[in-house]
Coordinates of C-alpha atoms in Angstrom, one line a residue:
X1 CA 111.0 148.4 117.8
X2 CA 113.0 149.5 115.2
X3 CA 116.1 150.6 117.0
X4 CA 117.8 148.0 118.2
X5 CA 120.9 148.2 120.5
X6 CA 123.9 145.4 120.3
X7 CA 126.5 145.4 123.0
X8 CA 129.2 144.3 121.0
X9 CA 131.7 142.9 124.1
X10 CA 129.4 140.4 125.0
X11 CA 127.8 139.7 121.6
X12 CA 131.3 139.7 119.7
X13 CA 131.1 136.2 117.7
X14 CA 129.8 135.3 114.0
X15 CA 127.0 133.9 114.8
X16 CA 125.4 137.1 116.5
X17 CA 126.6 139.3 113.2
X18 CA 124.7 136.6 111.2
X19 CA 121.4 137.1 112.8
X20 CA 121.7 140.8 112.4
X21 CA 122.0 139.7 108.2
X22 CA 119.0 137.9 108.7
X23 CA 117.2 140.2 110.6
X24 CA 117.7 143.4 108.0
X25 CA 115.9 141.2 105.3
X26 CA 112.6 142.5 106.8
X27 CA 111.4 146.3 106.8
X28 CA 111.0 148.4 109.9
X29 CA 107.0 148.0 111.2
X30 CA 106.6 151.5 111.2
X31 CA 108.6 154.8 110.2
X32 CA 111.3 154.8 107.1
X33 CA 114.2 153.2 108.8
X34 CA 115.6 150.6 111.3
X35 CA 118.5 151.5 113.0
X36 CA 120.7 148.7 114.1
X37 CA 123.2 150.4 116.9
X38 CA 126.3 148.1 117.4
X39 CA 128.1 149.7 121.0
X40 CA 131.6 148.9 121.9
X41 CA 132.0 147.9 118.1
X42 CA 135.8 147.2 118.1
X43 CA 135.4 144.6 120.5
X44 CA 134.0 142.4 117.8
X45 CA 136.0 139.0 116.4
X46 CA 137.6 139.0 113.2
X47 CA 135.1 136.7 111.6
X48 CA 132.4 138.8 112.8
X49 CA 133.8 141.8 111.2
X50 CA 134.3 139.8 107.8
X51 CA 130.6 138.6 108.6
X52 CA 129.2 142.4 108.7
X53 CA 131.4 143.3 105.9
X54 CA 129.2 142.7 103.1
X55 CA 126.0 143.9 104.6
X56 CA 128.0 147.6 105.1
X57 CA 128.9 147.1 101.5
X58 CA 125.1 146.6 100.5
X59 CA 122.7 147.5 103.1
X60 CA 119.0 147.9 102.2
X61 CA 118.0 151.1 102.1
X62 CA 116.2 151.2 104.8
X63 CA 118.3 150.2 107.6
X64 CA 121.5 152.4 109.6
X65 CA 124.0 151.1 110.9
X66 CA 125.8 153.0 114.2
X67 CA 128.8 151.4 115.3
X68 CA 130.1 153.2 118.6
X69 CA 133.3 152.8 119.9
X70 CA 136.2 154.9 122.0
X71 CA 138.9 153.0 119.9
X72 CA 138.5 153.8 116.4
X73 CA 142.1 152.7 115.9
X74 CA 141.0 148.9 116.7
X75 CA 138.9 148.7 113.9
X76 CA 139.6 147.2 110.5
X77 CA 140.7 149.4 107.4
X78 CA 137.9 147.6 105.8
X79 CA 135.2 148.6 108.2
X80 CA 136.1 152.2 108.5
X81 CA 136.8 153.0 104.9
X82 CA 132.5 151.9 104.5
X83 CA 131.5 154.3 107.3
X84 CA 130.8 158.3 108.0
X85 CA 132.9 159.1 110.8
X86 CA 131.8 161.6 113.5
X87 CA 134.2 161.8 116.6
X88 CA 132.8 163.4 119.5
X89 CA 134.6 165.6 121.4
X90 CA 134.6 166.1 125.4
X91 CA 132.2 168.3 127.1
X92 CA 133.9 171.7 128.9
X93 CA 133.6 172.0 132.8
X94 CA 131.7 175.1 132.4
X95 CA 128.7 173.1 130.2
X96 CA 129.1 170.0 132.6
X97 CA 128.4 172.4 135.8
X98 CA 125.7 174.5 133.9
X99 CA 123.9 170.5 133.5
X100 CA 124.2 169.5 137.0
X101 CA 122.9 172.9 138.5
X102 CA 119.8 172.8 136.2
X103 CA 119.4 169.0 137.3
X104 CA 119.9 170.1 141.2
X105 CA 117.3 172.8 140.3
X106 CA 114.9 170.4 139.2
X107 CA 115.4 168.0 141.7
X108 CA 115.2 170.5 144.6
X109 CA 118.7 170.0 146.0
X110 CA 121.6 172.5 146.4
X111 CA 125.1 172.4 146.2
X112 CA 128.1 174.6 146.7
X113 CA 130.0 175.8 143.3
X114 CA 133.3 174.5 144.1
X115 CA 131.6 171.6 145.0
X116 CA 129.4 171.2 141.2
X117 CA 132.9 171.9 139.2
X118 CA 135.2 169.4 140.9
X119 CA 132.4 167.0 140.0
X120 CA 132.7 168.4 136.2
X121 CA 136.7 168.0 136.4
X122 CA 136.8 164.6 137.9
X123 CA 134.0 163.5 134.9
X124 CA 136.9 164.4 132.4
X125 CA 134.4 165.6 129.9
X126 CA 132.0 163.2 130.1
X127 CA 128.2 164.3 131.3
X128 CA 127.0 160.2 132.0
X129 CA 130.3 160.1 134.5
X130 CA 129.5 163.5 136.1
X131 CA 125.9 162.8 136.8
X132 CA 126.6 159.3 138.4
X133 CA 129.7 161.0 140.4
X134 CA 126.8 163.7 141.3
X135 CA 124.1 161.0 141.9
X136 CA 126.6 158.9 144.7
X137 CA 127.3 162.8 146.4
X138 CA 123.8 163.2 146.8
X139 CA 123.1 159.7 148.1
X140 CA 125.5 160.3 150.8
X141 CA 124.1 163.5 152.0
X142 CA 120.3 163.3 151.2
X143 CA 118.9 166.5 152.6
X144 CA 121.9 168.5 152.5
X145 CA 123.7 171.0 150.9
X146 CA 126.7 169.4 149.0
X147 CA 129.7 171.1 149.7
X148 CA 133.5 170.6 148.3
X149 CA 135.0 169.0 151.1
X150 CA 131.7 166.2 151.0
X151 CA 132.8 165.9 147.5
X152 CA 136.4 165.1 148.4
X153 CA 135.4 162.4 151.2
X154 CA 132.8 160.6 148.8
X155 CA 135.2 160.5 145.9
X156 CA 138.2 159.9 147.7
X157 CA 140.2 162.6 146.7
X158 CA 141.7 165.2 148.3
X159 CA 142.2 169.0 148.9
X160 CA 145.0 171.3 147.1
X161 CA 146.3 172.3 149.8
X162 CA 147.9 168.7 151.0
X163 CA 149.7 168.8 147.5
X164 CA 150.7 171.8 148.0
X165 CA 151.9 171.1 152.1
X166 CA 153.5 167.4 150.2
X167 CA 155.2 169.6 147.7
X168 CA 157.3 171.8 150.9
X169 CA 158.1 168.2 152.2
X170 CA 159.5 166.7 148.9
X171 CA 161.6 170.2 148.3
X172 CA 163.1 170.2 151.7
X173 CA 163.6 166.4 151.0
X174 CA 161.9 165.6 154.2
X175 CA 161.2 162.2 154.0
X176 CA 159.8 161.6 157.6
X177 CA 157.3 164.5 156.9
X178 CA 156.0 162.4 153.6
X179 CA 155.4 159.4 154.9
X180 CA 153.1 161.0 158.0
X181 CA 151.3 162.6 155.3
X182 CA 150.5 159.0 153.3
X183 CA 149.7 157.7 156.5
X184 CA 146.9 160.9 157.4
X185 CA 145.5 159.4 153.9
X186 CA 145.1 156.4 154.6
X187 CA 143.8 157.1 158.0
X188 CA 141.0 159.1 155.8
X189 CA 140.0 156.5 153.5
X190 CA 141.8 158.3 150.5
X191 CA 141.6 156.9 147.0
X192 CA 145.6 156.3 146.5
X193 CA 144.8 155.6 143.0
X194 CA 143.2 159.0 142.6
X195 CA 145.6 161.0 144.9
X196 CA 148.5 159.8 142.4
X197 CA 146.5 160.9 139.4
X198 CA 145.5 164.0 141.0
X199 CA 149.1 164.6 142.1
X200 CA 150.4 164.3 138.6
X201 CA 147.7 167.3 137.0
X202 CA 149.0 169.3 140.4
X203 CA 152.4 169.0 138.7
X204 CA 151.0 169.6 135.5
X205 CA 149.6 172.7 136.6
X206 CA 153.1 174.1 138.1
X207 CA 154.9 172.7 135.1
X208 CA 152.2 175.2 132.5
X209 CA 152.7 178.3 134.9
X210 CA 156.6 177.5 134.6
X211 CA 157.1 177.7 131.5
X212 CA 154.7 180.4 130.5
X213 CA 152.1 182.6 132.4
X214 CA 150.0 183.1 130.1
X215 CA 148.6 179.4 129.9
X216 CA 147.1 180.5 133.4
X217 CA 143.6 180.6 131.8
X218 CA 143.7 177.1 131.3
X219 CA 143.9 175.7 134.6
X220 CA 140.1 175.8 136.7
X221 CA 141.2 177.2 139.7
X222 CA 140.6 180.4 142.1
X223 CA 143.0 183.4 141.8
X224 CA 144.4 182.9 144.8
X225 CA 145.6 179.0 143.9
X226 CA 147.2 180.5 141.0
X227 CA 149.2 182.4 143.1
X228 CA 149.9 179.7 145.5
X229 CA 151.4 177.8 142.4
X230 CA 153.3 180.5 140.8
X231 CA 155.4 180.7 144.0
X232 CA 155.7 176.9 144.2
X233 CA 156.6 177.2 140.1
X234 CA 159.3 179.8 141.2
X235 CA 161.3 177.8 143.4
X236 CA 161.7 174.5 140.9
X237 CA 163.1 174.0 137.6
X238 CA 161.6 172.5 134.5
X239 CA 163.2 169.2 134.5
X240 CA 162.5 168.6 138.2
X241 CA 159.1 169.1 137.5
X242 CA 159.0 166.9 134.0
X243 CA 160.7 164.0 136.6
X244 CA 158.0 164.4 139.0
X245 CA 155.6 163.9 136.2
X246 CA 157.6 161.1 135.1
X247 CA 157.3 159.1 138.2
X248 CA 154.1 159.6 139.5
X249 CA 152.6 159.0 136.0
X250 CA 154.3 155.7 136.3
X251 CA 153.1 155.4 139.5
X252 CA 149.3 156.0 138.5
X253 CA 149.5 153.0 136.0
X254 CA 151.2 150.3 138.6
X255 CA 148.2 151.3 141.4
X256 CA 145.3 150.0 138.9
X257 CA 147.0 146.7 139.5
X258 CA 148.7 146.7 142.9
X259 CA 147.8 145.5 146.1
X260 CA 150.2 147.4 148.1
X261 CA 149.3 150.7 146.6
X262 CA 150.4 152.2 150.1
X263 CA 153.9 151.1 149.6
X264 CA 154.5 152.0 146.0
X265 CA 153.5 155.5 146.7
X266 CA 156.2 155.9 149.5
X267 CA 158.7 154.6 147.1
X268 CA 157.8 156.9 144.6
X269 CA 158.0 160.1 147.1
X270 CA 160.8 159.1 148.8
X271 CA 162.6 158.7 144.9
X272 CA 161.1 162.8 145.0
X273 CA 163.1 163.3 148.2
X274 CA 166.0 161.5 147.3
X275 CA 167.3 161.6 143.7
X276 CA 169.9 159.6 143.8
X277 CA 168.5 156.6 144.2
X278 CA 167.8 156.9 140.4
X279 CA 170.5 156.7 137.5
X280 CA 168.6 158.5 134.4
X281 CA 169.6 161.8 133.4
X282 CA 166.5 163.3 135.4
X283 CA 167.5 162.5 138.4
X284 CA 171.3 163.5 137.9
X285 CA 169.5 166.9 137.3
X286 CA 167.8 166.5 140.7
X287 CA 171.6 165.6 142.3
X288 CA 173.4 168.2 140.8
X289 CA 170.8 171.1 142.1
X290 CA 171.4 169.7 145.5
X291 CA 174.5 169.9 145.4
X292 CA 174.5 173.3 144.2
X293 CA 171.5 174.4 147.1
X294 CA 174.2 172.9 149.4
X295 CA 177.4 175.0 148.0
X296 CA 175.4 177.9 148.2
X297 CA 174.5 177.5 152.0
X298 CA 178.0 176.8 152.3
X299 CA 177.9 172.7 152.8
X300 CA 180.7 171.1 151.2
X301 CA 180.0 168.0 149.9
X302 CA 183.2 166.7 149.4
X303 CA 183.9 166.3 153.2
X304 CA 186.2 163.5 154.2
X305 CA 183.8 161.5 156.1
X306 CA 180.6 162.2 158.0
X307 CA 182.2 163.0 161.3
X308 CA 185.7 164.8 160.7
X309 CA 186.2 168.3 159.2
X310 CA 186.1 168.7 155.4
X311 CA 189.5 168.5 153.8
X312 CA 190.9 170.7 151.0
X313 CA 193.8 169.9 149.2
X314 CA 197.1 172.1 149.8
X315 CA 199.6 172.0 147.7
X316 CA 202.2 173.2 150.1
X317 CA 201.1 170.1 152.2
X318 CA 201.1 167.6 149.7
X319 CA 202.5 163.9 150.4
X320 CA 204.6 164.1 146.9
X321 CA 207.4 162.1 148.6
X322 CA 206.7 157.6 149.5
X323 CA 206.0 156.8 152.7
X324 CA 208.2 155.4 154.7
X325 CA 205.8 152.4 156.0
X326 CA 202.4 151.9 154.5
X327 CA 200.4 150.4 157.0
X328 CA 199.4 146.8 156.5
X329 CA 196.0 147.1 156.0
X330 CA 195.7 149.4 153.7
X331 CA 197.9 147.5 151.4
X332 CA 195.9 144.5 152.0
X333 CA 192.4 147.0 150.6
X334 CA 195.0 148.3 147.5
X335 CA 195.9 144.7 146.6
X336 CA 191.9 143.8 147.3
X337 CA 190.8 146.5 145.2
X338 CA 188.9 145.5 142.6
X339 CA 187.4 142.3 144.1
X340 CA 185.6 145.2 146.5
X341 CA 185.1 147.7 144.2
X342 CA 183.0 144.5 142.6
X343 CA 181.4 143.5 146.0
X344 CA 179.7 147.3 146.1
X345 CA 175.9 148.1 144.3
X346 CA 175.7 149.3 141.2
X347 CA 176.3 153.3 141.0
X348 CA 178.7 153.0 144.1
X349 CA 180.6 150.4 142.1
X350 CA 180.2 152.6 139.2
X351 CA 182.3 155.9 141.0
X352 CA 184.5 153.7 143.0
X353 CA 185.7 152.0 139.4
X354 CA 187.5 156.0 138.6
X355 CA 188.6 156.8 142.2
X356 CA 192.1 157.0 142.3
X357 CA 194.3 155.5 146.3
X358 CA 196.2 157.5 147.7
X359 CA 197.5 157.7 151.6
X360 CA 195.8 160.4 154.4
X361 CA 198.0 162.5 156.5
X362 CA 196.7 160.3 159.6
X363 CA 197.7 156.8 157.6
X364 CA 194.2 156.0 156.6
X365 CA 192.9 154.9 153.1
X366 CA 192.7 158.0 151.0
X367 CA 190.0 158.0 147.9
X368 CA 190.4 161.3 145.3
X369 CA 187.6 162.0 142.8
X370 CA 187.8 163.9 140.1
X371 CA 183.7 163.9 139.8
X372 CA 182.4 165.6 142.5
X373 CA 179.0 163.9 142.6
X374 CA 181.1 161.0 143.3
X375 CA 183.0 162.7 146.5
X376 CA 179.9 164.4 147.9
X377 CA 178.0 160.5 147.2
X378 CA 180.5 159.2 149.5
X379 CA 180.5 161.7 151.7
X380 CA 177.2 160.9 152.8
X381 CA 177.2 158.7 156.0
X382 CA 175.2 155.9 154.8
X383 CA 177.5 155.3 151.4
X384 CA 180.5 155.7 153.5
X385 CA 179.9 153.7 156.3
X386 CA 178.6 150.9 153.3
X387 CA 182.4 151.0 152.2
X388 CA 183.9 150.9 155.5
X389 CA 182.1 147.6 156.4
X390 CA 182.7 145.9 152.4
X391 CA 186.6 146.5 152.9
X392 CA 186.4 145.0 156.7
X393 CA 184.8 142.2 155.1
X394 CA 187.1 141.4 152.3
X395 CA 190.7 141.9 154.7
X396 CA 189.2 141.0 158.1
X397 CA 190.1 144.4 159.6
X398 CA 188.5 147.6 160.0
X399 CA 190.1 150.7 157.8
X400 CA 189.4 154.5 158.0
X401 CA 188.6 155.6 154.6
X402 CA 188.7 159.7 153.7
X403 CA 187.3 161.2 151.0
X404 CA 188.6 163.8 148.9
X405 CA 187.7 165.9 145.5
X406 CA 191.1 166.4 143.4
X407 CA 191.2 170.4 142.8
X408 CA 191.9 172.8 140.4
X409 CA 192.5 170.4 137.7
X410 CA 195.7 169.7 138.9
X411 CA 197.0 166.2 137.9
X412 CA 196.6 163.8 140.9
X413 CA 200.2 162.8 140.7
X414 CA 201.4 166.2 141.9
X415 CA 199.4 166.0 145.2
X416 CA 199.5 162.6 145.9
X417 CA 200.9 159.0 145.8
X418 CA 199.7 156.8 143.9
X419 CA 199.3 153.8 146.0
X420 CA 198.1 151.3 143.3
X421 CA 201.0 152.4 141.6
X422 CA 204.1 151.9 144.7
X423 CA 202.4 148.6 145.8
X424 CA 202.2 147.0 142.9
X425 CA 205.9 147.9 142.4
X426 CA 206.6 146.2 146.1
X427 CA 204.9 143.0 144.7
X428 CA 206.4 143.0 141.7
X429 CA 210.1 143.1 143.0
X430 CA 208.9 140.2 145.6
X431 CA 208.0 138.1 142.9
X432 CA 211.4 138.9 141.2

């Protein structure tokens, strides 16, 4: 009788505070103290705070107050500067397993280890969490002996080894691949809430073993998984790990809140797959080392267009001399220019804005780059095919446009005409 327990979230106002000022007027019935236990403390008003104030200033001395709380920060200066703080810290996996097996012991049941420390991990140092998490395992196989994959289909979660078979997908940027295997989850009845937040401490995992081996001892897992990940770790780079973090930790918090949890986690893989769908300096990372993957198998990206040979500037072949005849249309896209440039989304407007016009050796619409994340971006047949269709709406006729990366530094004058440059003159001696 004299402990008594307030749960401050739903007894938060002044008037509740007031009846605890008139209650610790009277002296515990038996023992030396009455313990007043306030749970869930910072949830209190302001008034109510102010309210409790003076009885923490003066309390009888026979009564103790315990305010609990996991947000110490929400609590006023005043309150906290009157109070003995004692912050508890979380319980290890390997005292959390030790628990449950003397509990299963007790209770005649058995489970497999894996099984009894994936329940300690998913607690996240908190015994109350792992024995209700142990208590729902049991319920569902009442007889039996738990084992880690009946632990995985309670809890929703799922196995290492589909991050790890996800991970191979998102490298070789197979995007078809990734979306069969978000469809086998939700076939399964997986948590997508808790795949995301498990997917992010996979990548957590890689990202420790990356940058130094000998924080191995901190990660819960079998020698063989190590090794698993230190080959996985081998074959990406820090900042394409840090970005995969970035997203899918973003991702985590928009699931608490989504109903289409399905389809925000395919958007976040396929932003894995394809990096250029983003514009932050992560990403650009991600661009730049697929370009490189792609030199080094021997892919240029600065092709012309998706279907013809990739062209290399030769100087002995340049057009340094005008044309004779520029065809129409591609005068009417030079005159046009910026009014399409405008009409295109926002990074290709952004490269199209420094590509410089120049004439093809077959007649056709010629755009040099001098960035060759630009040239390889439209040399993809999705971005080029965009352009193609923009300019045949803006002059009402189709145009062949080639692609082409300016070389050896040389200055684009000497390889090229400058088309802006000779139409502009023809309009400007019309007008004259």
């Amino acid at each position: 009788m004299n402990v008594i327990e307030i749960d401050a979230a739903s007894n938060n106002g002044v008037e509740n505070i007031r009846e605890i000022r008139e209650e610790v007027t009277y002296r515990p019935t038996e023992g030396k103290y009455k313990v007043y236990i306030i749970d869930e403390v910072h949830m209190l008003s302001i008034g109510a705070f102010n309210a409790l104030l003076k009885t923490l200033e003066e309390p009888p001395p026979y009564v103790i107050f315990i305010l609990a709380t996991t947000e110490a920060h929400k609590i006023p200066v005043t309150i906290l500067s009157r109070c003995q703080r004692y912050d508890f810290k979380r319980i290890s996996v390997d005292t959390i397993s030790e628990r449950l097996y003397e509990l299963l012991q007790k209770e005649g049941a058995d489970a497999k280890e894996d099984a009894i420390r994936y329940i300690a991990r998913a607690a996240d140092g908190a015994m109350r969490d792992a024995l209700s998490l142990l208590d729902q395992c049991i319920a569902f196989y009442p007889g039996q002996k738990l084992t880690y994959d009946a632990v995985l289909d309670v809890l929703g979660a799922v196995d290492t080894e589909v991050f790890g078979e996800l991970l191979d997908m998102v490298l070789a940027q197979d995007v078809a691949g990734a979306m069969a295997m978000v469809e086998r989850l939700v076939a399964d009845g997986r948590e997508l809430g808790q795949f995301a937040l498990d997917f992010v401490w996979y990548f957590r995992n890689l990202l420790l073993l990356k940058c130094a081996d000998e924080t191995a001892f901190m990660l819960d897992m079998s020698s063989e998984n190590k090794k698993s990940l230190r080959e996985k770790a081998g074959r990406m780079d820090t900042e394409t790990l840090i970005r995969y973090i970035r997203i899918f930790s973003e991702l985590s918090g928009q699931l608490k809140y989504s109903s289409q949890k399905r389809v925000l986690l395919e958007v976040a893989l396929i932003k894995l797959c394809r990096p250029q769908m983003e514009q932050d300096y992560g990403s650009l990372l991600g661009r730049i080392e697929q370009l490189e993957q792609k030199a080094e198998a021997g892919v240029l990206v600065s092709s012309a267009s998706p279907s013809a040979a990739p062209k290399t500037p030769e100087v002995e072949e340049a057009p340094k001399a005008v044309p004779k005849a520029i065809p129409e249309e591609v005068r009417e896209v030079v005159k046009n220019w910026r009014d399409i440039v405008s009409g295109m989304p926002g990074l290709s407007r952004t490269y199209l804005s420094k590509a410089r016009l120049s004439l093809g050796r077959g007649n056709e619409l010629l755009l040099v780059f001098e960035d060759v994340m630009a040239a390889g971006y439209f040399g993809r047949e999705e971005e080029h095919r965009l352009l193609e269709d923009t300019i045949a709406q803006f002059i009402g006729r189709q145009v062949e446009v080639v692609v082409e990366e300016s070389g050896g530094g040389r200055p684009f004058e000497e390889d090229h005409v400058d088309l802006e440059q000779v139409i502009n003159m023809d309009i400007t001696y019309e007008d004259e």
